[in-house]
PDB file of C-alpha atoms and ligand atoms in Angstrom:
ATOM      1  CA  MET A   8     -12.542 228.304 -62.918  1.00 33.00           C
ATOM      2  CA  ALA A   9     -13.809 227.946 -66.430  1.00 34.00           C
ATOM      3  CA  SER A  10     -10.631 226.064 -67.361  1.00 37.00           C
ATOM      4  CA  CYS A  11     -11.410 223.748 -64.147  1.00 34.00           C
ATOM      5  CA  LYS A  12     -14.849 223.297 -65.416  1.00 36.00           C
ATOM      6  CA  SER A  13     -13.774 222.259 -68.946  1.00 38.00           C
ATOM      7  CA  SER A  14     -11.045 219.955 -67.344  1.00 38.00           C
ATOM      8  CA  ILE A  15     -13.748 218.201 -65.592  1.00 38.00           C
ATOM      9  CA  ALA A  16     -15.994 217.738 -68.695  1.00 39.00           C
ATOM     10  CA  LEU A  17     -12.874 216.663 -70.371  1.00 39.00           C
ATOM     11  CA  ASN A  18     -12.480 213.850 -67.760  1.00 40.00           C
ATOM     12  CA  LEU A  19     -15.769 212.885 -67.962  1.00 41.00           C
ATOM     13  CA  THR A  20     -15.993 213.075 -71.681  1.00 39.00           C
ATOM     14  CA  ASP A  21     -13.056 210.656 -71.704  1.00 38.00           C
ATOM     15  CA  ARG A  22     -14.708 208.190 -69.132  1.00 37.00           C
ATOM     16  CA  VAL A  23     -18.097 207.935 -70.834  1.00 40.00           C
ATOM     17  CA  GLY A  24     -17.159 208.220 -74.294  1.00 44.00           C
ATOM     18  CA  SER A  25     -19.587 211.142 -75.157  1.00 50.00           C
ATOM     19  CA  SER A  26     -20.316 214.676 -74.380  1.00 52.00           C
ATOM     20  CA  TYR A  27     -20.999 216.040 -71.115  1.00 55.00           C
ATOM     21  CA  PRO A  28     -23.126 217.880 -69.902  1.00 56.00           C
ATOM     22  CA  PRO A  29     -25.700 216.201 -72.478  1.00 54.00           C
ATOM     23  CA  ARG A  30     -26.321 218.731 -75.283  1.00 57.00           C
ATOM     24  CA  VAL A  31     -30.153 218.771 -74.880  1.00 65.00           C
ATOM     25  CA  SER A  32     -32.654 216.563 -73.351  1.00 85.00           C
ATOM     26  CA  GLY A  33     -33.537 213.425 -75.329  1.00 96.00           C
ATOM     27  CA  GLU A  34     -36.756 211.005 -75.150  1.00 98.00           C
ATOM     28  CA  ILE A  35     -37.634 207.610 -75.389  1.00 98.00           C
ATOM     29  CA  HIS A  36     -40.901 206.506 -76.382  1.00 98.00           C
ATOM     30  CA  VAL A  37     -41.972 202.639 -76.565  1.00 98.00           C
ATOM     31  CA  ILE A  38     -44.717 201.031 -78.240  1.00 98.00           C
ATOM     32  CA  ILE A  39     -45.543 197.466 -77.263  1.00 98.00           C
ATOM     33  CA  GLY A  40     -47.950 194.754 -77.790  1.00 97.00           C
ATOM     34  CA  PRO A  41     -48.761 191.441 -79.377  1.00 98.00           C
ATOM     35  CA  MET A  42     -48.308 190.916 -83.231  1.00 98.00           C
ATOM     36  CA  PHE A  43     -51.070 192.492 -85.633  1.00 98.00           C
ATOM     37  CA  ALA A  44     -51.791 195.255 -82.900  1.00 98.00           C
ATOM     38  CA  GLY A  45     -50.649 198.081 -85.220  1.00 98.00           C
ATOM     39  CA  LYS A  46     -47.135 198.563 -83.505  1.00 98.00           C
ATOM     40  CA  THR A  47     -45.247 199.196 -86.659  1.00 98.00           C
ATOM     41  CA  THR A  48     -48.235 201.346 -88.210  1.00 98.00           C
ATOM     42  CA  SER A  49     -47.950 203.556 -85.062  1.00 98.00           C
ATOM     43  CA  LEU A  50     -44.126 203.750 -85.244  1.00 98.00           C
ATOM     44  CA  LEU A  51     -44.280 204.727 -89.116  1.00 98.00           C
ATOM     45  CA  ARG A  52     -46.963 207.363 -88.016  1.00 98.00           C
ATOM     46  CA  ARG A  53     -45.025 209.051 -85.387  1.00 98.00           C
ATOM     47  CA  ILE A  54     -41.778 208.938 -87.655  1.00 98.00           C
ATOM     48  CA  ARG A  55     -43.500 210.647 -90.648  1.00 98.00           C
ATOM     49  CA  SER A  56     -44.998 213.256 -88.255  1.00 98.00           C
ATOM     50  CA  GLU A  57     -41.646 214.181 -86.793  1.00 97.00           C
ATOM     51  CA  ARG A  58     -39.953 214.474 -90.465  1.00 97.00           C
ATOM     52  CA  ASN A  59     -43.130 216.706 -91.479  1.00 97.00           C
ATOM     53  CA  ASN A  60     -42.042 218.923 -88.373  1.00 96.00           C
ATOM     54  CA  GLY A  61     -38.647 219.507 -89.975  1.00 97.00           C
ATOM     55  CA  ARG A  62     -36.840 217.074 -87.725  1.00 97.00           C
ATOM     56  CA  ASN A  63     -34.148 214.818 -89.150  1.00 97.00           C
ATOM     57  CA  VAL A  64     -35.187 210.997 -88.781  1.00 98.00           C
ATOM     58  CA  ALA A  65     -33.598 207.653 -89.566  1.00 98.00           C
ATOM     59  CA  MET A  66     -35.345 204.084 -89.178  1.00 98.00           C
ATOM     60  CA  ILE A  67     -33.779 201.027 -88.015  1.00 98.00           C
ATOM     61  CA  LYS A  68     -34.900 197.342 -88.033  1.00 98.00           C
ATOM     62  CA  SER A  69     -33.371 194.170 -86.944  1.00 97.00           C
ATOM     63  CA  SER A  70     -32.016 192.517 -90.104  1.00 96.00           C
ATOM     64  CA  LYS A  71     -33.398 189.097 -88.637  1.00 95.00           C
ATOM     65  CA  ASP A  72     -36.662 190.337 -90.062  1.00 94.00           C
ATOM     66  CA  THR A  73     -36.728 189.421 -93.577  1.00 92.00           C
ATOM     67  CA  ARG A  74     -40.581 188.935 -94.052  1.00 92.00           C
ATOM     68  CA  TYR A  75     -41.744 191.520 -96.390  1.00 94.00           C
ATOM     69  CA  ALA A  76     -38.415 193.523 -97.417  1.00 94.00           C
ATOM     70  CA  ILE A  77     -34.769 193.543 -96.685  1.00 93.00           C
ATOM     71  CA  ASP A  78     -34.433 197.357 -96.218  1.00 95.00           C
ATOM     72  CA  SER A  79     -37.575 198.657 -95.467  1.00 97.00           C
ATOM     73  CA  VAL A  80     -39.928 198.479 -92.377  1.00 97.00           C
ATOM     74  CA  VAL A  81     -43.231 197.041 -93.775  1.00 96.00           C
ATOM     75  CA  THR A  82     -46.470 196.796 -91.805  1.00 97.00           C
ATOM     76  CA  HIS A  83     -48.710 193.813 -92.230  1.00 96.00           C
ATOM     77  CA  ASP A  84     -51.051 195.471 -94.482  1.00 96.00           C
ATOM     78  CA  GLY A  85     -47.991 196.728 -96.866  1.00 96.00           C
ATOM     79  CA  VAL A  86     -47.179 200.319 -95.730  1.00 96.00           C
ATOM     80  CA  LYS A  87     -43.365 200.919 -96.209  1.00 96.00           C
ATOM     81  CA  PHE A  88     -40.723 202.970 -94.913  1.00 97.00           C
ATOM     82  CA  PRO A  89     -36.793 202.794 -95.911  1.00 97.00           C
ATOM     83  CA  CYS A  90     -34.597 201.772 -92.964  1.00 97.00           C
ATOM     84  CA  TRP A  91     -31.154 200.609 -91.985  1.00 97.00           C
ATOM     85  CA  ALA A  92     -31.410 196.874 -91.359  1.00 97.00           C
ATOM     86  CA  LEU A  93     -28.887 195.779 -88.749  1.00 98.00           C
ATOM     87  CA  PRO A  94     -27.814 192.888 -86.964  1.00 97.00           C
ATOM     88  CA  ASP A  95     -26.968 195.003 -83.791  1.00 97.00           C
ATOM     89  CA  LEU A  96     -27.544 198.666 -82.742  1.00 98.00           C
ATOM     90  CA  THR A  97     -24.138 199.575 -81.680  1.00 96.00           C
ATOM     91  CA  SER A  98     -23.062 199.446 -85.313  1.00 96.00           C
ATOM     92  CA  PHE A  99     -25.676 202.212 -86.461  1.00 98.00           C
ATOM     93  CA  ARG A 100     -23.461 205.073 -85.721  1.00 97.00           C
ATOM     94  CA  HIS A 101     -20.541 203.712 -87.750  1.00 96.00           C
ATOM     95  CA  ASN A 102     -23.104 202.689 -90.509  1.00 96.00           C
ATOM     96  CA  VAL A 103     -24.743 205.986 -91.013  1.00 96.00           C
ATOM     97  CA  GLY A 104     -21.452 208.109 -90.502  1.00 97.00           C
ATOM     98  CA  GLU A 105     -20.581 210.767 -87.730  1.00 96.00           C
ATOM     99  CA  ASP A 106     -21.744 213.738 -89.607  1.00 96.00           C
ATOM    100  CA  ALA A 107     -25.276 212.475 -90.273  1.00 97.00           C
ATOM    101  CA  TYR A 108     -25.425 210.746 -86.883  1.00 97.00           C
ATOM    102  CA  GLU A 109     -24.832 214.069 -85.351  1.00 96.00           C
ATOM    103  CA  LYS A 110     -27.596 215.753 -87.466  1.00 97.00           C
ATOM    104  CA  LEU A 111     -30.103 213.166 -86.437  1.00 98.00           C
ATOM    105  CA  ASP A 112     -32.908 214.473 -83.994  1.00 97.00           C
ATOM    106  CA  VAL A 113     -35.175 211.105 -84.029  1.00 98.00           C
ATOM    107  CA  ILE A 114     -34.256 207.533 -84.546  1.00 98.00           C
ATOM    108  CA  GLY A 115     -37.137 204.939 -84.991  1.00 98.00           C
ATOM    109  CA  ILE A 116     -36.490 201.136 -84.079  1.00 98.00           C
ATOM    110  CA  ASP A 117     -38.828 198.440 -85.402  1.00 98.00           C
ATOM    111  CA  GLU A 118     -38.796 194.976 -84.054  1.00 97.00           C
ATOM    112  CA  ALA A 119     -36.842 196.196 -81.135  1.00 97.00           C
ATOM    113  CA  GLN A 120     -37.254 192.712 -79.115  1.00 97.00           C
ATOM    114  CA  PHE A 121     -34.355 191.247 -81.550  1.00 97.00           C
ATOM    115  CA  PHE A 122     -31.964 193.739 -80.350  1.00 97.00           C
ATOM    116  CA  GLU A 123     -29.684 192.507 -77.404  1.00 96.00           C
ATOM    117  CA  ASP A 124     -27.954 196.017 -77.005  1.00 97.00           C
ATOM    118  CA  LEU A 125     -31.091 197.931 -77.080  1.00 98.00           C
ATOM    119  CA  TYR A 126     -30.730 199.241 -73.277  1.00 97.00           C
ATOM    120  CA  ASP A 127     -27.243 200.417 -73.985  1.00 97.00           C
ATOM    121  CA  PHE A 128     -28.017 202.034 -77.138  1.00 98.00           C
ATOM    122  CA  CYS A 129     -31.337 203.680 -75.739  1.00 98.00           C
ATOM    123  CA  CYS A 130     -29.271 205.094 -72.920  1.00 96.00           C
ATOM    124  CA  LYS A 131     -26.440 206.392 -75.065  1.00 96.00           C
ATOM    125  CA  VAL A 132     -28.799 208.074 -77.659  1.00 97.00           C
ATOM    126  CA  ALA A 133     -31.225 209.626 -75.302  1.00 97.00           C
ATOM    127  CA  ASP A 134     -29.254 210.571 -72.046  1.00 96.00           C
ATOM    128  CA  ASN A 135     -26.070 211.270 -73.760  1.00 95.00           C
ATOM    129  CA  ASP A 136     -26.550 212.410 -77.312  1.00 97.00           C
ATOM    130  CA  GLY A 137     -29.993 214.249 -76.741  1.00 97.00           C
ATOM    131  CA  LYS A 138     -31.890 212.499 -79.329  1.00 98.00           C
ATOM    132  CA  THR A 139     -35.362 211.106 -79.469  1.00 98.00           C
ATOM    133  CA  VAL A 140     -35.820 207.361 -79.614  1.00 98.00           C
ATOM    134  CA  ILE A 141     -39.216 205.793 -80.727  1.00 98.00           C
ATOM    135  CA  LEU A 142     -39.428 202.092 -80.641  1.00 98.00           C
ATOM    136  CA  SER A 143     -41.693 199.429 -81.255  1.00 98.00           C
ATOM    137  CA  GLY A 144     -41.516 195.784 -80.228  1.00 97.00           C
ATOM    138  CA  LEU A 145     -42.958 192.763 -78.764  1.00 97.00           C
ATOM    139  CA  ASP A 146     -43.328 192.815 -74.875  1.00 96.00           C
ATOM    140  CA  GLY A 147     -44.165 189.202 -75.000  1.00 95.00           C
ATOM    141  CA  ASP A 148     -42.893 186.235 -77.005  1.00 96.00           C
ATOM    142  CA  TYR A 149     -45.328 183.179 -77.663  1.00 95.00           C
ATOM    143  CA  LEU A 150     -44.611 182.312 -73.797  1.00 93.00           C
ATOM    144  CA  ARG A 151     -45.355 185.974 -72.752  1.00 89.00           C
ATOM    145  CA  SER A 152     -41.932 187.416 -72.040  1.00 84.00           C
ATOM    146  CA  PHE A 153     -39.365 189.216 -74.329  1.00 83.00           C
ATOM    147  CA  GLY A 154     -36.591 190.565 -72.201  1.00 80.00           C
ATOM    148  CA  SER A 155     -34.769 193.476 -74.074  1.00 89.00           C
ATOM    149  CA  VAL A 156     -37.978 195.427 -74.661  1.00 95.00           C
ATOM    150  CA  LEU A 157     -39.136 195.052 -71.034  1.00 95.00           C
ATOM    151  CA  ASP A 158     -35.891 196.369 -69.764  1.00 95.00           C
ATOM    152  CA  ILE A 159     -36.420 199.651 -71.602  1.00 96.00           C
ATOM    153  CA  ILE A 160     -39.692 200.557 -69.601  1.00 96.00           C
ATOM    154  CA  PRO A 161     -37.968 202.267 -66.610  1.00 96.00           C
ATOM    155  CA  LEU A 162     -35.923 204.397 -69.126  1.00 95.00           C
ATOM    156  CA  ALA A 163     -39.078 205.655 -71.159  1.00 98.00           C
ATOM    157  CA  ASP A 164     -40.960 208.687 -71.202  1.00 98.00           C
ATOM    158  CA  THR A 165     -44.045 207.217 -72.583  1.00 98.00           C
ATOM    159  CA  VAL A 166     -45.183 203.582 -72.816  1.00 98.00           C
ATOM    160  CA  THR A 167     -48.053 202.751 -75.294  1.00 98.00           C
ATOM    161  CA  LYS A 168     -49.568 199.200 -75.174  1.00 98.00           C
ATOM    162  CA  LEU A 169     -51.593 198.485 -78.065  1.00 98.00           C
ATOM    163  CA  THR A 170     -53.972 195.445 -78.638  1.00 98.00           C
ATOM    164  CA  ALA A 171     -55.003 193.440 -81.503  1.00 98.00           C
ATOM    165  CA  ARG A 172     -58.403 191.297 -82.107  1.00 98.00           C
ATOM    166  CA  CYS A 173     -58.561 187.764 -80.895  1.00 97.00           C
ATOM    167  CA  GLU A 174     -58.576 185.714 -83.938  1.00 96.00           C
ATOM    168  CA  VAL A 175     -60.846 183.107 -82.238  1.00 95.00           C
ATOM    169  CA  CYS A 176     -63.590 185.325 -80.673  1.00 96.00           C
ATOM    170  CA  GLY A 177     -62.816 188.780 -81.812  1.00 97.00           C
ATOM    171  CA  LYS A 178     -62.265 190.214 -78.062  1.00 97.00           C
ATOM    172  CA  LYS A 179     -59.179 192.459 -77.384  1.00 98.00           C
ATOM    173  CA  ALA A 180     -56.108 190.403 -77.759  1.00 98.00           C
ATOM    174  CA  PHE A 181     -53.073 190.963 -75.594  1.00 97.00           C
ATOM    175  CA  PHE A 182     -50.933 187.899 -76.622  1.00 97.00           C
ATOM    176  CA  THR A 183     -49.534 186.056 -79.475  1.00 97.00           C
ATOM    177  CA  PHE A 184     -50.201 182.516 -79.916  1.00 96.00           C
ATOM    178  CA  ARG A 185     -47.775 180.386 -81.814  1.00 95.00           C
ATOM    179  CA  LYS A 186     -49.625 177.985 -84.225  1.00 92.00           C
ATOM    180  CA  THR A 187     -46.577 175.476 -84.640  1.00 89.00           C
ATOM    181  CA  ALA A 188     -44.803 173.182 -82.148  1.00 86.00           C
ATOM    182  CA  ALA A 189     -41.551 175.028 -82.544  1.00 91.00           C
ATOM    183  CA  THR A 190     -40.105 175.977 -79.176  1.00 91.00           C
ATOM    184  CA  GLN A 191     -36.989 178.312 -80.031  1.00 95.00           C
ATOM    185  CA  THR A 192     -38.026 181.939 -78.811  1.00 95.00           C
ATOM    186  CA  GLU A 193     -37.017 183.659 -81.890  1.00 96.00           C
ATOM    187  CA  LEU A 194     -38.961 182.363 -85.239  1.00 96.00           C
ATOM    188  CA  ILE A 195     -39.528 185.058 -87.690  1.00 97.00           C
ATOM    189  CA  GLY A 196     -42.894 184.712 -89.487  1.00 96.00           C
ATOM    190  CA  GLY A 197     -46.461 186.348 -89.753  1.00 96.00           C
ATOM    191  CA  ALA A 198     -49.798 185.067 -90.006  1.00 96.00           C
ATOM    192  CA  ASP A 199     -48.638 181.831 -91.146  1.00 95.00           C
ATOM    193  CA  LEU A 200     -47.131 181.025 -87.558  1.00 95.00           C
ATOM    194  CA  TYR A 201     -48.702 183.384 -85.207  1.00 96.00           C
ATOM    195  CA  MET A 202     -52.083 184.731 -84.298  1.00 96.00           C
ATOM    196  CA  PRO A 203     -53.236 187.335 -81.734  1.00 97.00           C
ATOM    197  CA  VAL A 204     -55.472 186.014 -78.914  1.00 97.00           C
ATOM    198  CA  CYS A 205     -57.302 187.253 -75.843  1.00 97.00           C
ATOM    199  CA  ARG A 206     -56.333 185.849 -72.277  1.00 96.00           C
ATOM    200  CA  GLN A 207     -59.085 182.977 -72.486  1.00 95.00           C
ATOM    201  CA  HIS A 208     -57.811 181.508 -76.003  1.00 95.00           C
ATOM    202  CA  TYR A 209     -54.035 182.054 -74.988  1.00 95.00           C
ATOM    203  CA  VAL A 210     -54.482 179.996 -72.055  1.00 94.00           C
ATOM    204  CA  ASN A 211     -56.798 177.222 -73.647  1.00 91.00           C
ATOM    205  CA  GLY A 212     -54.344 177.089 -76.522  1.00 89.00           C
ATOM    206  CA  GLN A 213     -51.122 176.747 -74.394  1.00 87.00           C
ATOM    207  CA  THR A 214     -52.851 174.157 -72.085  1.00 86.00           C
ATOM    208  CA  VAL A 215     -53.607 172.143 -75.179  1.00 82.00           C
ATOM    209  CA  VAL A 216     -49.987 172.616 -76.546  1.00 81.00           C
ATOM    210  CA  GLU A 217     -48.468 171.356 -73.241  1.00 79.00           C
ATOM    211  CA  THR A 218     -50.833 168.583 -72.694  1.00 80.00           C
ATOM    212  CA  SER A 219     -50.433 167.142 -76.144  1.00 78.00           C
ATOM    213  CA  ARG A 220     -46.680 167.494 -75.975  1.00 76.00           C
ATOM    214  CA  ILE A 221     -46.543 165.523 -72.736  1.00 78.00           C
ATOM    215  CA  VAL A 222     -49.072 162.807 -74.360  1.00 77.00           C
ATOM    216  CA  LEU A 223     -47.346 162.559 -77.485  1.00 73.00           C
ATOM    217  CA  GLU A 224     -43.825 162.304 -75.614  1.00 73.00           C
ATOM    218  CA  SER A 225     -45.137 159.441 -73.456  1.00 75.00           C
ATOM    219  CA  THR A 226     -46.838 157.346 -76.591  1.00 70.00           C
ATOM    220  CA  SER A 227     -44.893 155.159 -78.847  1.00 59.00           C
ATOM    221  CA  VAL A 228     -45.452 157.751 -81.897  1.00 54.00           C
ATOM    222  CA  HIS A 229     -41.568 157.804 -82.905  1.00 56.00           C
ATOM    223  CA  HIS A 230     -41.724 159.867 -85.735  1.00 60.00           C
ATOM    224  CA  GLN A 231     -41.178 163.475 -84.910  1.00 59.00           C
ATOM    225  CA  THR A 232     -43.154 165.131 -87.790  1.00 61.00           C
ATOM    226  CA  THR A 233     -46.228 163.142 -86.971  1.00 61.00           C
ATOM    227  CA  GLN A 234     -45.879 164.094 -83.497  1.00 59.00           C
ATOM    228  CA  LEU A 235     -45.490 167.879 -84.564  1.00 62.00           C
ATOM    229  CA  SER A 236     -48.394 167.786 -86.622  1.00 67.00           C
ATOM    230  CA  CYS A 237     -50.610 165.929 -84.125  1.00 61.00           C
ATOM    231  CA  LEU A 238     -49.919 168.646 -81.692  1.00 66.00           C
ATOM    232  CA  GLU A 239     -50.610 171.399 -84.122  1.00 72.00           C
ATOM    233  CA  ALA A 240     -53.775 169.862 -85.346  1.00 67.00           C
ATOM    234  CA  ALA A 241     -55.082 169.322 -81.722  1.00 65.00           C
ATOM    235  CA  THR A 242     -54.114 172.941 -80.837  1.00 71.00           C
ATOM    236  CA  ALA A 243     -56.035 174.260 -83.959  1.00 71.00           C
ATOM    237  CA  ALA A 244     -58.921 172.229 -83.396  1.00 66.00           C
ATOM    238  CA  VAL A 245     -59.414 173.371 -79.710  1.00 63.00           C
ATOM    239  CA  LEU A 246     -58.816 176.920 -80.477  1.00 69.00           C
ATOM    240  CA  GLN A 247     -61.477 176.945 -83.451  1.00 69.00           C
ATOM    241  CA  SER A 248     -63.921 175.256 -81.359  1.00 63.00           C
ATOM    242  CA  GLN A 249     -64.238 177.778 -78.559  1.00 60.00           C
TER     243      GLN A 249
HETATM  244  N1  ADP B 304     -54.481 188.269 -87.931  1.00 81.15           N
HETATM  245  C1  ADP B 304     -54.022 189.221 -88.791  1.00 81.15           C
HETATM  246  N2  ADP B 304     -53.487 188.807 -89.851  1.00 81.15           N
HETATM  247  C2  ADP B 304     -52.978 189.408 -90.597  1.00 81.15           C
HETATM  248  N3  ADP B 304     -52.942 190.879 -90.609  1.00 81.15           N
HETATM  249  C3  ADP B 304     -53.585 191.417 -89.626  1.00 81.15           C
HETATM  250  C4  ADP B 304     -54.323 190.556 -88.605  1.00 81.15           C
HETATM  251  N4  ADP B 304     -54.763 191.436 -87.755  1.00 81.15           N
HETATM  252  C5  ADP B 304     -54.384 192.646 -88.149  1.00 81.15           C
HETATM  253  N5  ADP B 304     -53.781 192.725 -89.529  1.00 81.15           N
HETATM  254  C6  ADP B 304     -53.280 193.712 -90.070  1.00 81.15           C
HETATM  255  O1  ADP B 304     -52.017 194.355 -89.475  1.00 81.15           O
HETATM  256  C7  ADP B 304     -51.987 195.581 -89.382  1.00 81.15           C
HETATM  257  C8  ADP B 304     -51.192 196.088 -88.247  1.00 81.15           C
HETATM  258  O2  ADP B 304     -50.042 195.832 -88.829  1.00 81.15           O
HETATM  259  P1  ADP B 304     -48.654 196.268 -88.097  1.00 81.15           P
HETATM  260  O3  ADP B 304     -48.615 197.680 -87.847  1.00 81.15           O
HETATM  261  O4  ADP B 304     -47.663 195.696 -88.892  1.00 81.15           O
HETATM  262  O5  ADP B 304     -48.659 195.360 -86.717  1.00 81.15           O
HETATM  263  P2  ADP B 304     -47.728 194.936 -85.626  1.00 81.15           P
HETATM  264  O6  ADP B 304     -46.301 195.711 -85.688  1.00 81.15           O
HETATM  265  O7  ADP B 304     -48.114 195.302 -84.288  1.00 81.15           O
HETATM  266  O8  ADP B 304     -47.448 193.314 -85.687  1.00 81.15           O
HETATM  267  C9  ADP B 304     -53.623 196.027 -89.318  1.00 81.15           C
HETATM  268  O9  ADP B 304     -53.972 197.537 -89.461  1.00 81.15           O
HETATM  269  C10 ADP B 304     -54.357 194.793 -90.136  1.00 81.15           C
HETATM  270  O10 ADP B 304     -54.460 195.558 -91.413  1.00 81.15           O
HETATM  271  C1  LIG B 305     -44.450 185.827 -80.741  1.00 81.15           C
HETATM  272  C2  LIG B 305     -43.118 185.565 -81.373  1.00 81.15           C
HETATM  273  C3  LIG B 305     -42.790 186.316 -82.516  1.00 81.15           C
HETATM  274  N1  LIG B 305     -41.629 186.380 -83.015  1.00 81.15           N
HETATM  275  C4  LIG B 305     -41.375 187.147 -84.249  1.00 81.15           C
HETATM  276  C5  LIG B 305     -42.162 186.887 -85.349  1.00 81.15           C
HETATM  277  C6  LIG B 305     -42.049 188.153 -86.183  1.00 81.15           C
HETATM  278  O1  LIG B 305     -41.330 187.979 -87.007  1.00 81.15           O
HETATM  279  C7  LIG B 305     -41.746 189.179 -85.064  1.00 81.15           C
HETATM  280  C8  LIG B 305     -42.952 190.172 -84.642  1.00 81.15           C
HETATM  281  O2  LIG B 305     -43.449 190.792 -85.651  1.00 81.15           O
HETATM  282  P1  LIG B 305     -44.491 191.959 -85.517  1.00 81.15           P
HETATM  283  O3  LIG B 305     -44.125 193.134 -86.168  1.00 81.15           O
HETATM  284  O4  LIG B 305     -44.755 192.393 -84.117  1.00 81.15           O
HETATM  285  O5  LIG B 305     -45.748 191.518 -85.974  1.00 81.15           O
HETATM  286  O6  LIG B 305     -41.409 188.398 -84.142  1.00 81.15           O
HETATM  287  C9  LIG B 305     -40.668 185.467 -82.303  1.00 81.15           C
HETATM  288  O7  LIG B 305     -39.291 185.382 -82.971  1.00 81.15           O
HETATM  289  N2  LIG B 305     -41.065 185.049 -81.310  1.00 81.15           N
HETATM  290  C10 LIG B 305     -42.046 184.840 -80.727  1.00 81.15           C
HETATM  291  O8  LIG B 305     -42.453 184.198 -79.718  1.00 81.15           O
END
């Protein structure tokens, strides 16, 4: 009987590529919200607290985030924590080494929205390897959807949505407004490019952006730089006049 069990375990191990049954129960905790809401601050606080409780921790961030430091997670007000800056999460285990990976209890992930393999990594680390994942990231881009973090919600033990302060009126901010006319989803930046806004000022701002874009595209303003500056100036003026 014992050999039968171990042969089943062996087969499953072969198939899923990790230990079966899982050694201990893992956890996934998700921190979301707009930019400047304190997501990274909260992640660092939790990781430090785990470390102070004697658990082995590692921090990862996307290597796309080069704003304040290459190999540290840094909050907007300058609090730092050393990290692995990686292009994807799948390479983490190889980078950190098998022995060090085995000993890890808790893995923190910042800027989680930039990792396309976030779902697979979280499943593997928590479900199969029994580790705790604490991740922070944007639930919404400037158009209010950022796929990879939203996909994790059904896997999570806890989800904490933080808010910032609307830069226009000071009310609670749930969204991030992009201050430039750039339209690509990923655009690295801080307060130079983005501001947190409440629902009213998000909707007002987006309406101005879209209207200005339509007007500018249908006029004879040929110079693209001029068009973009017009759009940005119009948006800023409307937002500040609310
Ligand atoms: N509009 C803003 N521009 C620049 N810094 C801000 C702004 N609003 C808040 N902050 C600062 O950012 C800190 C939060 O930073 P951080 O934890 O990195 O946020 P998040 O990870 O959610 O973007 C706040 O404690 C505050 O000091
Ligand atoms: C809204 C939005 C943001 N980004 C980028 C901008 C920053 O580099 C990060 C978010 O950093 P934070 O720690 O949450 O402040 O994401 C983006 O690429 N696209 C967007 O629409």
